[in-house]
Amino acid sequence: MIFHKVQLKNGLQIIAELNPHAHSVAVGYFVRAGSRDESTPVSGVSHFLEHMAFKGNEKYSADDVNRIFDEIGANYNASTSEEITLFYGSFLPEYIETAMELLSTLIYPSLRKDDFDMEKKVILEEIGMYDDLHSFTAYEKSMQTHFADHPLGRSILGTVQSITDLTDDQMRQYHADHYLAGNLTLAIAGNADWDQILELANKFCADWPAGRTDRPIDEATPEKNAKVIIEKGIQQQHIMQLAPAPAAQDPLRLPAELLSVILGDDSNSRLYWKLVDTGLADSAELGFNEYDGSGTWLTYLCSDPELTESNLQIFQEIYDDVNANGVTQEELDRAKNKIASRLVLRSERPMGRLSSLGGNWVYRQEYFSVEDDLKLLESVTLESIQELLQKYPLGHSTTAAVGPMASVGD
């Protein structure tokens, strides 16, 4: 693996981890813009823009974009989170010029009013579809409650009202404010030539407007709160609980990831053996989510409503035990092996390396090879876990519940 980095005059950062032995190449534009960067009147505009990107520009129509990607056999898509909008594709190395031109087209689409009006209907249908997913509703409500009065509490999809009221002029203004070259990172992984990458980046990106928007990243300080949504027609109770955890820039993020695997992985974790394997719950998980300046422990329970309270008590007993006594060396070693296997297996494909490569750069301005990641993983000790638990104990400050029960937990 050979790592390269450069910054164009307009502020666009370009990073590449090149491997001449790979059989494909992956390219992604990481835009530092997501729901936390929106204001209430334009809630959901980042995700809406992700859709609008595929509508094309003056040179390529929407049909052209999708047709040409298909003609070169590319695997391409986009995603929007609270903090990043990502446009990416993987393809054979001989098609890199075509693919980079198309991906660059996605960053500066025409944003035509006719396309905007048509896609608004699609977004509203998508909101309705997600409203029917009870686990997603619980997640949305837990984030809004936990991060009340904090930008991370804003919905990625927006609301029916905010999307209905959104205008194409508001979208164009948001795009002009946030899709600046200094807010973008172009990441490449796999089999490509660095000189050609620079040539193409200058060809397609050098004229993009310079600048960078500020993003306040003060750590959230949530108050204890609960939100219950009664859905009498469903058979299961969905519980999401959030608590503060390390931020993306915190060295404790890796111990947090390991601890979430030990306790809450979807197989062979403490919660799995105690609740899922025994048939007490359909799902019982602990996740760790890292953001700019903040992080969360995310507890998820899906079970029969009558078992909810007793299952939550089991969660709390496990958390109390770990907060007081930590975990065992055997558990830590097993979690390290799990994560190491996932890292190595993912790294065997350029597309698997792209998100790690770009994410590390966007959040920390650092490059970690697979070997670096494995060394960092191995450096985590039981003392690291204890330091983590002292600063960010397991538990919950926020609870959101969707299901037939009128009240849940404390």
mmCIF file of C-alpha atoms in Angstrom:
data_model
loop_
_atom_site.group_PDB
_atom_site.id
_atom_site.type_symbol
_atom_site.label_atom_id
_atom_site.label_comp_id
_atom_site.label_asym_id
_atom_site.label_seq_id
_atom_site.Cartn_x
_atom_site.Cartn_y
_atom_site.Cartn_z
ATOM 1 C CA MET A 1 0.000 0.000 0.000
ATOM 2 C CA ILE A 2 1.308 3.445 -0.942
ATOM 3 C CA PHE A 3 -0.301 6.520 0.617
ATOM 4 C CA HIS A 4 -0.471 9.917 -1.095
ATOM 5 C CA LYS A 5 -2.053 13.206 -0.096
ATOM 6 C CA VAL A 6 -2.319 16.661 -1.622
ATOM 7 C CA GLN A 7 -4.524 19.733 -1.340
ATOM 8 C CA LEU A 8 -5.623 21.717 -4.369
ATOM 9 C CA LYS A 9 -5.496 25.517 -4.293
ATOM 10 C CA ASN A 10 -9.238 25.698 -3.680
ATOM 11 C CA GLY A 11 -8.902 23.552 -0.540
ATOM 12 C CA LEU A 12 -10.047 20.158 -1.882
ATOM 13 C CA GLN A 13 -8.109 17.439 -0.083
ATOM 14 C CA ILE A 14 -7.126 14.351 -2.065
ATOM 15 C CA ILE A 15 -5.932 11.182 -0.366
ATOM 16 C CA ALA A 16 -5.121 7.828 -1.922
ATOM 17 C CA GLU A 17 -4.075 4.401 -0.698
ATOM 18 C CA LEU A 18 -2.838 2.737 -3.863
ATOM 19 C CA ASN A 19 -2.278 -0.967 -4.387
ATOM 20 C CA PRO A 20 -0.983 -2.031 -7.822
ATOM 21 C CA HIS A 21 -1.953 -5.635 -7.078
ATOM 22 C CA ALA A 22 -5.652 -4.850 -6.597
ATOM 23 C CA HIS A 23 -8.058 -5.650 -9.420
ATOM 24 C CA SER A 24 -10.366 -2.655 -8.877
ATOM 25 C CA VAL A 25 -10.376 0.917 -7.658
ATOM 26 C CA ALA A 26 -12.820 2.762 -5.398
ATOM 27 C CA VAL A 27 -13.383 6.517 -5.409
ATOM 28 C CA GLY A 28 -15.444 8.576 -3.002
ATOM 29 C CA TYR A 29 -16.241 12.222 -2.330
ATOM 30 C CA PHE A 30 -16.737 12.778 1.408
ATOM 31 C CA VAL A 31 -18.719 15.997 1.884
ATOM 32 C CA ARG A 32 -18.582 17.419 5.415
ATOM 33 C CA ALA A 33 -22.280 18.224 5.399
ATOM 34 C CA GLY A 34 -25.148 16.392 7.054
ATOM 35 C CA SER A 35 -28.272 16.916 9.096
ATOM 36 C CA ARG A 36 -26.361 18.562 11.971
ATOM 37 C CA ASP A 37 -25.306 21.356 9.568
ATOM 38 C CA GLU A 38 -28.888 22.262 8.669
ATOM 39 C CA SER A 39 -31.252 24.771 10.213
ATOM 40 C CA THR A 40 -34.803 23.845 11.199
ATOM 41 C CA PRO A 41 -36.425 25.424 8.089
ATOM 42 C CA VAL A 42 -34.294 23.261 5.773
ATOM 43 C CA SER A 43 -34.310 20.052 7.823
ATOM 44 C CA GLY A 44 -33.631 17.114 5.508
ATOM 45 C CA VAL A 45 -32.000 19.151 2.752
ATOM 46 C CA SER A 46 -28.657 17.258 2.915
ATOM 47 C CA HIS A 47 -30.385 13.960 2.196
ATOM 48 C CA PHE A 48 -32.584 15.619 -0.452
ATOM 49 C CA LEU A 49 -29.414 16.902 -2.145
ATOM 50 C CA GLU A 50 -28.022 13.361 -2.206
ATOM 51 C CA HIS A 51 -31.035 12.403 -4.352
ATOM 52 C CA MET A 52 -30.764 15.495 -6.540
ATOM 53 C CA ALA A 53 -27.112 14.772 -7.309
ATOM 54 C CA PHE A 54 -28.113 11.929 -9.609
ATOM 55 C CA LYS A 55 -30.309 14.213 -11.723
ATOM 56 C CA GLY A 56 -27.287 15.307 -13.744
ATOM 57 C CA ASN A 57 -26.014 18.635 -15.021
ATOM 58 C CA GLU A 58 -25.845 20.547 -18.310
ATOM 59 C CA LYS A 59 -23.653 17.848 -19.872
ATOM 60 C CA TYR A 60 -25.204 14.667 -18.488
ATOM 61 C CA SER A 61 -28.865 13.942 -17.888
ATOM 62 C CA ALA A 62 -30.065 11.678 -15.080
ATOM 63 C CA ASP A 63 -30.419 8.863 -17.622
ATOM 64 C CA ASP A 64 -26.854 9.504 -18.839
ATOM 65 C CA VAL A 65 -25.398 9.307 -15.318
ATOM 66 C CA ASN A 66 -27.020 5.982 -14.520
ATOM 67 C CA ARG A 67 -26.514 4.536 -17.999
ATOM 68 C CA ILE A 68 -22.796 5.324 -18.150
ATOM 69 C CA PHE A 69 -22.159 4.026 -14.629
ATOM 70 C CA ASP A 70 -23.865 0.800 -15.709
ATOM 71 C CA GLU A 71 -21.920 0.640 -18.979
ATOM 72 C CA ILE A 72 -18.599 0.627 -17.119
ATOM 73 C CA GLY A 73 -19.908 -1.938 -14.643
ATOM 74 C CA ALA A 74 -19.550 0.375 -11.644
ATOM 75 C CA ASN A 75 -20.947 -0.306 -8.209
ATOM 76 C CA TYR A 76 -22.056 3.197 -7.222
ATOM 77 C CA ASN A 77 -24.274 4.901 -4.684
ATOM 78 C CA ALA A 78 -24.496 7.667 -2.086
ATOM 79 C CA SER A 79 -25.416 8.031 1.575
ATOM 80 C CA THR A 80 -26.226 10.779 4.055
ATOM 81 C CA SER A 81 -25.579 10.758 7.791
ATOM 82 C CA GLU A 82 -25.710 13.322 10.555
ATOM 83 C CA GLU A 83 -22.289 14.607 9.486
ATOM 84 C CA ILE A 84 -21.207 13.333 6.065
ATOM 85 C CA THR A 85 -22.716 12.976 2.606
ATOM 86 C CA LEU A 86 -20.775 10.383 0.633
ATOM 87 C CA PHE A 87 -20.800 9.759 -3.128
ATOM 88 C CA TYR A 88 -18.840 6.691 -4.170
ATOM 89 C CA GLY A 89 -18.194 4.076 -6.780
ATOM 90 C CA SER A 90 -15.964 1.076 -7.421
ATOM 91 C CA PHE A 91 -15.000 -0.110 -10.888
ATOM 92 C CA LEU A 92 -12.219 -1.514 -13.042
ATOM 93 C CA PRO A 93 -9.079 0.669 -13.193
ATOM 94 C CA GLU A 94 -9.371 1.339 -16.933
ATOM 95 C CA TYR A 95 -12.583 3.309 -16.346
ATOM 96 C CA ILE A 96 -11.242 5.716 -13.747
ATOM 97 C CA GLU A 97 -11.494 8.820 -15.965
ATOM 98 C CA THR A 98 -15.119 8.189 -16.860
ATOM 99 C CA ALA A 99 -16.012 7.327 -13.276
ATOM 100 C CA MET A 100 -14.288 10.355 -11.763
ATOM 101 C CA GLU A 101 -16.026 12.671 -14.221
ATOM 102 C CA LEU A 102 -19.417 11.196 -13.316
ATOM 103 C CA LEU A 103 -18.743 11.279 -9.570
ATOM 104 C CA SER A 104 -17.613 14.904 -9.915
ATOM 105 C CA THR A 105 -20.848 15.626 -11.761
ATOM 106 C CA LEU A 106 -22.738 14.462 -8.658
ATOM 107 C CA ILE A 107 -21.074 17.133 -6.526
ATOM 108 C CA TYR A 108 -22.294 20.014 -8.701
ATOM 109 C CA PRO A 109 -25.603 18.976 -10.316
ATOM 110 C CA SER A 110 -27.882 21.483 -12.027
ATOM 111 C CA LEU A 111 -30.556 21.409 -9.293
ATOM 112 C CA ARG A 112 -33.350 22.095 -11.776
ATOM 113 C CA LYS A 113 -36.771 23.037 -10.389
ATOM 114 C CA ASP A 114 -38.589 20.338 -12.356
ATOM 115 C CA ASP A 115 -36.280 17.682 -10.916
ATOM 116 C CA PHE A 116 -36.683 19.199 -7.449
ATOM 117 C CA ASP A 117 -40.483 19.082 -7.586
ATOM 118 C CA MET A 118 -40.487 15.486 -8.814
ATOM 119 C CA GLU A 119 -37.937 14.254 -6.264
ATOM 120 C CA LYS A 120 -39.767 15.939 -3.399
ATOM 121 C CA LYS A 121 -42.544 13.362 -3.863
ATOM 122 C CA VAL A 122 -39.965 10.561 -3.641
ATOM 123 C CA ILE A 123 -38.529 11.980 -0.409
ATOM 124 C CA LEU A 124 -41.989 12.279 1.160
ATOM 125 C CA GLU A 125 -42.704 8.659 0.226
ATOM 126 C CA GLU A 126 -39.383 7.636 1.774
ATOM 127 C CA ILE A 127 -40.264 9.413 5.028
ATOM 128 C CA GLY A 128 -43.572 7.537 5.061
ATOM 129 C CA MET A 129 -41.789 4.243 4.450
ATOM 130 C CA TYR A 130 -39.366 4.806 7.350
ATOM 131 C CA ASP A 131 -42.235 5.841 9.611
ATOM 132 C CA ASP A 132 -43.428 2.243 9.277
ATOM 133 C CA LEU A 133 -40.079 0.900 10.528
ATOM 134 C CA HIS A 134 -40.512 0.912 14.298
ATOM 135 C CA SER A 135 -36.834 0.470 15.115
ATOM 136 C CA PHE A 136 -36.018 3.491 12.949
ATOM 137 C CA THR A 137 -38.715 5.540 14.675
ATOM 138 C CA ALA A 138 -37.248 4.601 18.060
ATOM 139 C CA TYR A 139 -33.777 5.639 16.832
ATOM 140 C CA GLU A 140 -35.020 8.982 15.489
ATOM 141 C CA LYS A 141 -36.890 9.786 18.704
ATOM 142 C CA SER A 142 -33.968 8.751 20.893
ATOM 143 C CA MET A 143 -31.578 11.000 18.938
ATOM 144 C CA GLN A 144 -33.995 13.945 19.003
ATOM 145 C CA THR A 145 -34.543 13.533 22.739
ATOM 146 C CA HIS A 146 -30.925 12.833 23.682
ATOM 147 C CA PHE A 147 -29.548 15.679 21.553
ATOM 148 C CA ALA A 148 -32.314 18.164 22.278
ATOM 149 C CA ASP A 149 -31.071 21.703 21.482
ATOM 150 C CA HIS A 150 -27.946 20.171 19.908
ATOM 151 C CA PRO A 151 -27.357 19.896 16.117
ATOM 152 C CA LEU A 152 -26.983 16.099 16.278
ATOM 153 C CA GLY A 153 -30.664 15.879 17.208
ATOM 154 C CA ARG A 154 -31.793 16.921 13.731
ATOM 155 C CA SER A 155 -33.438 14.254 11.591
ATOM 156 C CA ILE A 156 -31.525 13.041 8.535
ATOM 157 C CA LEU A 157 -34.723 12.685 6.501
ATOM 158 C CA GLY A 158 -36.366 15.820 7.824
ATOM 159 C CA THR A 159 -40.105 15.931 8.442
ATOM 160 C CA VAL A 160 -43.097 15.903 6.139
ATOM 161 C CA GLN A 161 -43.572 19.572 6.975
ATOM 162 C CA SER A 162 -39.950 20.647 6.419
ATOM 163 C CA ILE A 163 -39.690 18.797 3.088
ATOM 164 C CA THR A 164 -43.093 20.051 1.926
ATOM 165 C CA ASP A 165 -42.106 23.638 2.704
ATOM 166 C CA LEU A 166 -38.559 23.395 1.300
ATOM 167 C CA THR A 167 -37.958 25.426 -1.859
ATOM 168 C CA ASP A 168 -35.478 24.848 -4.647
ATOM 169 C CA ASP A 169 -33.917 28.250 -3.870
ATOM 170 C CA GLN A 170 -33.287 27.155 -0.269
ATOM 171 C CA MET A 171 -31.632 23.993 -1.537
ATOM 172 C CA ARG A 172 -29.411 25.918 -3.950
ATOM 173 C CA GLN A 173 -28.356 28.261 -1.144
ATOM 174 C CA TYR A 174 -27.536 25.361 1.194
ATOM 175 C CA HIS A 175 -25.547 23.706 -1.594
ATOM 176 C CA ALA A 176 -23.636 26.923 -2.298
ATOM 177 C CA ASP A 177 -22.855 27.352 1.412
ATOM 178 C CA HIS A 178 -21.725 23.798 2.145
ATOM 179 C CA TYR A 179 -20.471 22.226 -1.078
ATOM 180 C CA LEU A 180 -17.260 24.227 -0.986
ATOM 181 C CA ALA A 181 -13.957 22.601 -1.917
ATOM 182 C CA GLY A 182 -12.637 22.962 1.634
ATOM 183 C CA ASN A 183 -15.547 20.851 2.894
ATOM 184 C CA LEU A 184 -14.689 17.964 0.576
ATOM 185 C CA THR A 185 -12.240 15.083 0.652
ATOM 186 C CA LEU A 186 -11.616 12.986 -2.453
ATOM 187 C CA ALA A 187 -10.483 9.503 -1.399
ATOM 188 C CA ILE A 188 -9.169 6.741 -3.672
ATOM 189 C CA ALA A 189 -8.327 3.157 -2.767
ATOM 190 C CA GLY A 190 -7.022 0.363 -4.972
ATOM 191 C CA ASN A 191 -5.308 0.109 -8.324
ATOM 192 C CA ALA A 192 -4.746 3.590 -9.762
ATOM 193 C CA ASP A 193 -1.916 5.853 -10.880
ATOM 194 C CA TRP A 194 -1.284 8.853 -8.615
ATOM 195 C CA ASP A 195 -0.230 11.166 -11.448
ATOM 196 C CA GLN A 196 -3.398 10.337 -13.345
ATOM 197 C CA ILE A 197 -5.487 10.974 -10.232
ATOM 198 C CA LEU A 198 -3.949 14.437 -9.854
ATOM 199 C CA GLU A 199 -4.501 15.174 -13.531
ATOM 200 C CA LEU A 200 -8.164 14.161 -13.332
ATOM 201 C CA ALA A 201 -8.773 15.983 -10.056
ATOM 202 C CA ASN A 202 -7.400 19.188 -11.525
ATOM 203 C CA LYS A 203 -9.446 18.654 -14.669
ATOM 204 C CA PHE A 204 -12.769 18.089 -12.890
ATOM 205 C CA CYS A 205 -12.398 19.854 -9.524
ATOM 206 C CA ALA A 206 -9.905 22.744 -9.709
ATOM 207 C CA ASP A 207 -12.607 25.291 -10.577
ATOM 208 C CA TRP A 208 -14.861 24.403 -7.635
ATOM 209 C CA PRO A 209 -15.413 27.330 -5.253
ATOM 210 C CA ALA A 210 -12.971 27.584 -2.365
ATOM 211 C CA GLY A 211 -13.953 27.913 1.273
ATOM 212 C CA ARG A 212 -14.951 25.876 4.309
ATOM 213 C CA THR A 213 -17.865 26.183 6.701
ATOM 214 C CA ASP A 214 -17.437 26.066 10.452
ATOM 215 C CA ARG A 215 -19.151 23.404 12.526
ATOM 216 C CA PRO A 216 -19.455 23.834 16.324
ATOM 217 C CA ILE A 217 -18.474 20.509 17.915
ATOM 218 C CA ASP A 218 -19.103 21.144 21.601
ATOM 219 C CA GLU A 219 -19.815 17.902 23.448
ATOM 220 C CA ALA A 220 -23.505 17.362 24.109
ATOM 221 C CA THR A 221 -24.666 17.323 27.737
ATOM 222 C CA PRO A 222 -27.991 15.457 27.653
ATOM 223 C CA GLU A 223 -30.464 15.448 30.505
ATOM 224 C CA LYS A 224 -32.271 12.299 31.595
ATOM 225 C CA ASN A 225 -35.402 11.956 29.481
ATOM 226 C CA ALA A 226 -37.839 9.474 27.956
ATOM 227 C CA LYS A 227 -40.153 9.398 24.956
ATOM 228 C CA VAL A 228 -42.840 6.735 24.499
ATOM 229 C CA ILE A 229 -44.792 6.263 21.269
ATOM 230 C CA ILE A 230 -47.770 3.951 21.727
ATOM 231 C CA GLU A 231 -48.443 1.683 18.739
ATOM 232 C CA LYS A 232 -51.210 -0.703 19.767
ATOM 233 C CA GLY A 233 -51.196 -2.554 16.467
ATOM 234 C CA ILE A 234 -47.685 -4.022 16.708
ATOM 235 C CA GLN A 235 -46.651 -7.151 18.545
ATOM 236 C CA GLN A 236 -43.200 -6.134 19.811
ATOM 237 C CA GLN A 237 -41.732 -3.384 21.942
ATOM 238 C CA HIS A 238 -38.768 -1.478 20.488
ATOM 239 C CA ILE A 239 -36.485 0.303 22.960
ATOM 240 C CA MET A 240 -33.577 2.617 22.166
ATOM 241 C CA GLN A 241 -31.474 4.036 24.988
ATOM 242 C CA LEU A 242 -28.604 6.478 24.584
ATOM 243 C CA ALA A 243 -25.812 7.554 26.903
ATOM 244 C CA PRO A 244 -22.700 9.714 26.348
ATOM 245 C CA ALA A 245 -19.651 7.967 24.867
ATOM 246 C CA PRO A 246 -16.317 9.050 23.307
ATOM 247 C CA ALA A 247 -16.235 11.419 20.343
ATOM 248 C CA ALA A 248 -14.617 10.655 16.992
ATOM 249 C CA GLN A 249 -11.450 12.490 18.035
ATOM 250 C CA ASP A 250 -11.155 10.743 21.424
ATOM 251 C CA PRO A 251 -8.457 8.030 21.815
ATOM 252 C CA LEU A 252 -11.002 6.108 23.899
ATOM 253 C CA ARG A 253 -13.088 5.426 20.780
ATOM 254 C CA LEU A 254 -11.286 2.130 20.081
ATOM 255 C CA PRO A 255 -11.781 0.755 23.623
ATOM 256 C CA ALA A 256 -15.433 1.779 23.212
ATOM 257 C CA GLU A 257 -15.736 -0.172 19.968
ATOM 258 C CA LEU A 258 -14.207 -3.228 21.621
ATOM 259 C CA LEU A 259 -16.484 -2.963 24.637
ATOM 260 C CA SER A 260 -19.552 -2.750 22.400
ATOM 261 C CA VAL A 261 -18.453 -5.996 20.709
ATOM 262 C CA ILE A 262 -17.865 -7.734 24.049
ATOM 263 C CA LEU A 263 -21.271 -6.792 25.413
ATOM 264 C CA GLY A 264 -23.562 -6.126 22.493
ATOM 265 C CA ASP A 265 -22.418 -7.803 19.288
ATOM 266 C CA ASP A 266 -25.159 -9.677 17.433
ATOM 267 C CA SER A 267 -23.446 -13.002 18.194
ATOM 268 C CA ASN A 268 -21.377 -14.394 21.052
ATOM 269 C CA SER A 269 -21.679 -11.306 23.258
ATOM 270 C CA ARG A 270 -22.912 -11.085 26.845
ATOM 271 C CA LEU A 271 -26.261 -9.647 25.807
ATOM 272 C CA TYR A 272 -26.662 -12.195 23.035
ATOM 273 C CA TRP A 273 -26.154 -15.186 25.326
ATOM 274 C CA LYS A 274 -28.257 -13.724 28.119
ATOM 275 C CA LEU A 275 -31.225 -12.480 26.122
ATOM 276 C CA VAL A 276 -31.267 -13.607 22.480
ATOM 277 C CA ASP A 277 -29.964 -17.158 22.785
ATOM 278 C CA THR A 278 -32.367 -17.783 25.675
ATOM 279 C CA GLY A 279 -35.341 -16.552 23.633
ATOM 280 C CA LEU A 280 -36.103 -13.630 25.926
ATOM 281 C CA ALA A 281 -35.555 -11.060 23.138
ATOM 282 C CA ASP A 282 -35.374 -10.934 19.363
ATOM 283 C CA SER A 283 -32.599 -8.345 19.518
ATOM 284 C CA ALA A 284 -30.418 -7.162 22.389
ATOM 285 C CA GLU A 285 -27.485 -5.018 21.316
ATOM 286 C CA LEU A 286 -25.055 -2.375 22.489
ATOM 287 C CA GLY A 287 -23.555 -0.125 19.833
ATOM 288 C CA PHE A 288 -21.031 2.684 19.886
ATOM 289 C CA ASN A 289 -21.522 5.694 17.593
ATOM 290 C CA GLU A 290 -18.891 8.397 17.228
ATOM 291 C CA TYR A 291 -19.504 11.941 15.998
ATOM 292 C CA ASP A 292 -17.676 15.254 15.799
ATOM 293 C CA GLY A 293 -17.236 16.265 19.434
ATOM 294 C CA SER A 294 -19.715 13.742 20.888
ATOM 295 C CA GLY A 295 -20.477 10.037 20.980
ATOM 296 C CA THR A 296 -23.175 7.661 22.170
ATOM 297 C CA TRP A 297 -23.665 4.259 23.678
ATOM 298 C CA LEU A 298 -26.764 2.924 21.911
ATOM 299 C CA THR A 299 -28.749 0.175 23.609
ATOM 300 C CA TYR A 300 -31.378 -1.580 21.482
ATOM 301 C CA LEU A 301 -33.953 -4.068 22.722
ATOM 302 C CA CYS A 302 -36.730 -5.703 20.710
ATOM 303 C CA SER A 303 -38.861 -8.187 22.599
ATOM 304 C CA ASP A 304 -42.316 -9.258 23.669
ATOM 305 C CA PRO A 305 -43.905 -6.283 25.490
ATOM 306 C CA GLU A 306 -44.516 -8.314 28.643
ATOM 307 C CA LEU A 307 -40.802 -9.117 28.891
ATOM 308 C CA THR A 308 -39.576 -5.569 28.309
ATOM 309 C CA GLU A 309 -39.172 -4.499 31.930
ATOM 310 C CA SER A 310 -37.411 -7.692 33.003
ATOM 311 C CA ASN A 311 -35.161 -7.579 29.933
ATOM 312 C CA LEU A 312 -34.208 -3.972 30.651
ATOM 313 C CA GLN A 313 -33.367 -5.047 34.183
ATOM 314 C CA ILE A 314 -30.988 -7.666 32.766
ATOM 315 C CA PHE A 315 -29.370 -4.970 30.618
ATOM 316 C CA GLN A 316 -28.867 -2.813 33.705
ATOM 317 C CA GLU A 317 -27.448 -5.682 35.756
ATOM 318 C CA ILE A 318 -24.892 -6.423 33.029
ATOM 319 C CA TYR A 319 -23.989 -2.742 32.737
ATOM 320 C CA ASP A 320 -23.667 -2.346 36.508
ATOM 321 C CA ASP A 321 -21.389 -5.379 36.680
ATOM 322 C CA VAL A 322 -19.145 -4.121 33.877
ATOM 323 C CA ASN A 323 -19.025 -0.582 35.299
ATOM 324 C CA ALA A 324 -17.875 -2.018 38.637
ATOM 325 C CA ASN A 325 -15.682 -4.928 37.531
ATOM 326 C CA GLY A 326 -14.736 -4.364 33.894
ATOM 327 C CA VAL A 327 -14.363 -7.278 31.487
ATOM 328 C CA THR A 328 -12.034 -10.274 31.356
ATOM 329 C CA GLN A 329 -8.834 -10.625 29.345
ATOM 330 C CA GLU A 330 -10.433 -13.528 27.482
ATOM 331 C CA GLU A 331 -13.361 -11.341 26.423
ATOM 332 C CA LEU A 332 -11.029 -8.552 25.321
ATOM 333 C CA ASP A 333 -8.844 -10.913 23.271
ATOM 334 C CA ARG A 334 -11.904 -12.434 21.597
ATOM 335 C CA ALA A 335 -13.243 -8.989 20.665
ATOM 336 C CA LYS A 336 -9.833 -7.983 19.280
ATOM 337 C CA ASN A 337 -9.817 -11.070 17.071
ATOM 338 C CA LYS A 338 -13.324 -10.310 15.823
ATOM 339 C CA ILE A 339 -12.499 -6.730 14.888
ATOM 340 C CA ALA A 340 -9.118 -7.691 13.424
ATOM 341 C CA SER A 341 -10.791 -10.262 11.162
ATOM 342 C CA ARG A 342 -13.357 -7.714 10.028
ATOM 343 C CA LEU A 343 -10.643 -5.139 9.311
ATOM 344 C CA VAL A 344 -8.526 -7.540 7.274
ATOM 345 C CA LEU A 345 -11.409 -9.087 5.350
ATOM 346 C CA ARG A 346 -12.820 -5.642 4.506
ATOM 347 C CA SER A 347 -9.397 -4.401 3.417
ATOM 348 C CA GLU A 348 -9.089 -7.082 0.755
ATOM 349 C CA ARG A 349 -11.408 -5.007 -1.444
ATOM 350 C CA PRO A 350 -10.704 -1.359 -2.312
ATOM 351 C CA MET A 351 -14.367 -0.534 -1.624
ATOM 352 C CA GLY A 352 -13.893 -1.976 1.847
ATOM 353 C CA ARG A 353 -10.981 0.361 2.531
ATOM 354 C CA LEU A 354 -12.639 3.496 1.184
ATOM 355 C CA SER A 355 -14.908 4.310 4.147
ATOM 356 C CA SER A 356 -12.124 3.746 6.682
ATOM 357 C CA LEU A 357 -9.678 5.804 4.637
ATOM 358 C CA GLY A 358 -12.061 8.728 4.148
ATOM 359 C CA GLY A 359 -13.575 8.613 7.627
ATOM 360 C CA ASN A 360 -10.207 8.775 9.365
ATOM 361 C CA TRP A 361 -9.239 11.748 7.247
ATOM 362 C CA VAL A 362 -12.478 13.700 7.615
ATOM 363 C CA TYR A 363 -12.611 13.315 11.398
ATOM 364 C CA ARG A 364 -8.941 13.161 12.388
ATOM 365 C CA GLN A 365 -6.802 14.222 9.408
ATOM 366 C CA GLU A 366 -4.887 10.968 9.884
ATOM 367 C CA TYR A 367 -3.965 8.028 7.714
ATOM 368 C CA PHE A 368 -3.994 4.547 9.209
ATOM 369 C CA SER A 369 -2.935 1.544 7.156
ATOM 370 C CA VAL A 370 -4.433 -1.846 7.973
ATOM 371 C CA GLU A 371 -1.213 -2.619 9.845
ATOM 372 C CA ASP A 372 -1.583 0.621 11.838
ATOM 373 C CA ASP A 373 -5.180 -0.273 12.697
ATOM 374 C CA LEU A 374 -4.137 -3.723 13.895
ATOM 375 C CA LYS A 375 -1.372 -2.269 16.074
ATOM 376 C CA LEU A 376 -3.805 0.220 17.612
ATOM 377 C CA LEU A 377 -6.242 -2.593 18.242
ATOM 378 C CA GLU A 378 -3.597 -4.694 19.952
ATOM 379 C CA SER A 379 -2.567 -1.758 22.160
ATOM 380 C CA VAL A 380 -5.940 -1.661 23.949
ATOM 381 C CA THR A 381 -5.654 -3.115 27.462
ATOM 382 C CA LEU A 382 -7.987 -3.864 30.349
ATOM 383 C CA GLU A 383 -6.727 -0.610 31.853
ATOM 384 C CA SER A 384 -7.924 1.198 28.694
ATOM 385 C CA ILE A 385 -11.382 -0.288 29.210
ATOM 386 C CA GLN A 386 -11.383 0.840 32.841
ATOM 387 C CA GLU A 387 -10.365 4.372 31.846
ATOM 388 C CA LEU A 388 -13.226 4.395 29.332
ATOM 389 C CA LEU A 389 -15.783 3.196 31.889
ATOM 390 C CA GLN A 390 -14.690 5.788 34.441
ATOM 391 C CA LYS A 391 -15.253 8.584 31.948
ATOM 392 C CA TYR A 392 -18.224 7.134 30.050
ATOM 393 C CA PRO A 393 -20.008 4.516 32.187
ATOM 394 C CA LEU A 394 -22.586 2.259 30.596
ATOM 395 C CA GLY A 395 -26.206 3.138 31.205
ATOM 396 C CA HIS A 396 -28.719 5.482 29.682
ATOM 397 C CA SER A 397 -29.727 9.108 29.919
ATOM 398 C CA THR A 398 -32.335 8.834 27.170
ATOM 399 C CA THR A 399 -34.999 6.232 26.438
ATOM 400 C CA ALA A 400 -37.271 6.068 23.403
ATOM 401 C CA ALA A 401 -39.876 3.331 23.093
ATOM 402 C CA VAL A 402 -42.222 2.318 20.268
ATOM 403 C CA GLY A 403 -44.842 -0.341 20.920
ATOM 404 C CA PRO A 404 -48.052 -1.163 22.769
ATOM 405 C CA MET A 405 -46.769 -0.337 26.276
ATOM 406 C CA ALA A 406 -47.756 3.045 27.723
ATOM 407 C CA SER A 407 -44.634 3.399 29.890
ATOM 408 C CA VAL A 408 -41.168 1.864 29.793
ATOM 409 C CA GLY A 409 -38.324 1.868 32.297
ATOM 410 C CA ASP A 410 -37.365 4.855 34.394
#
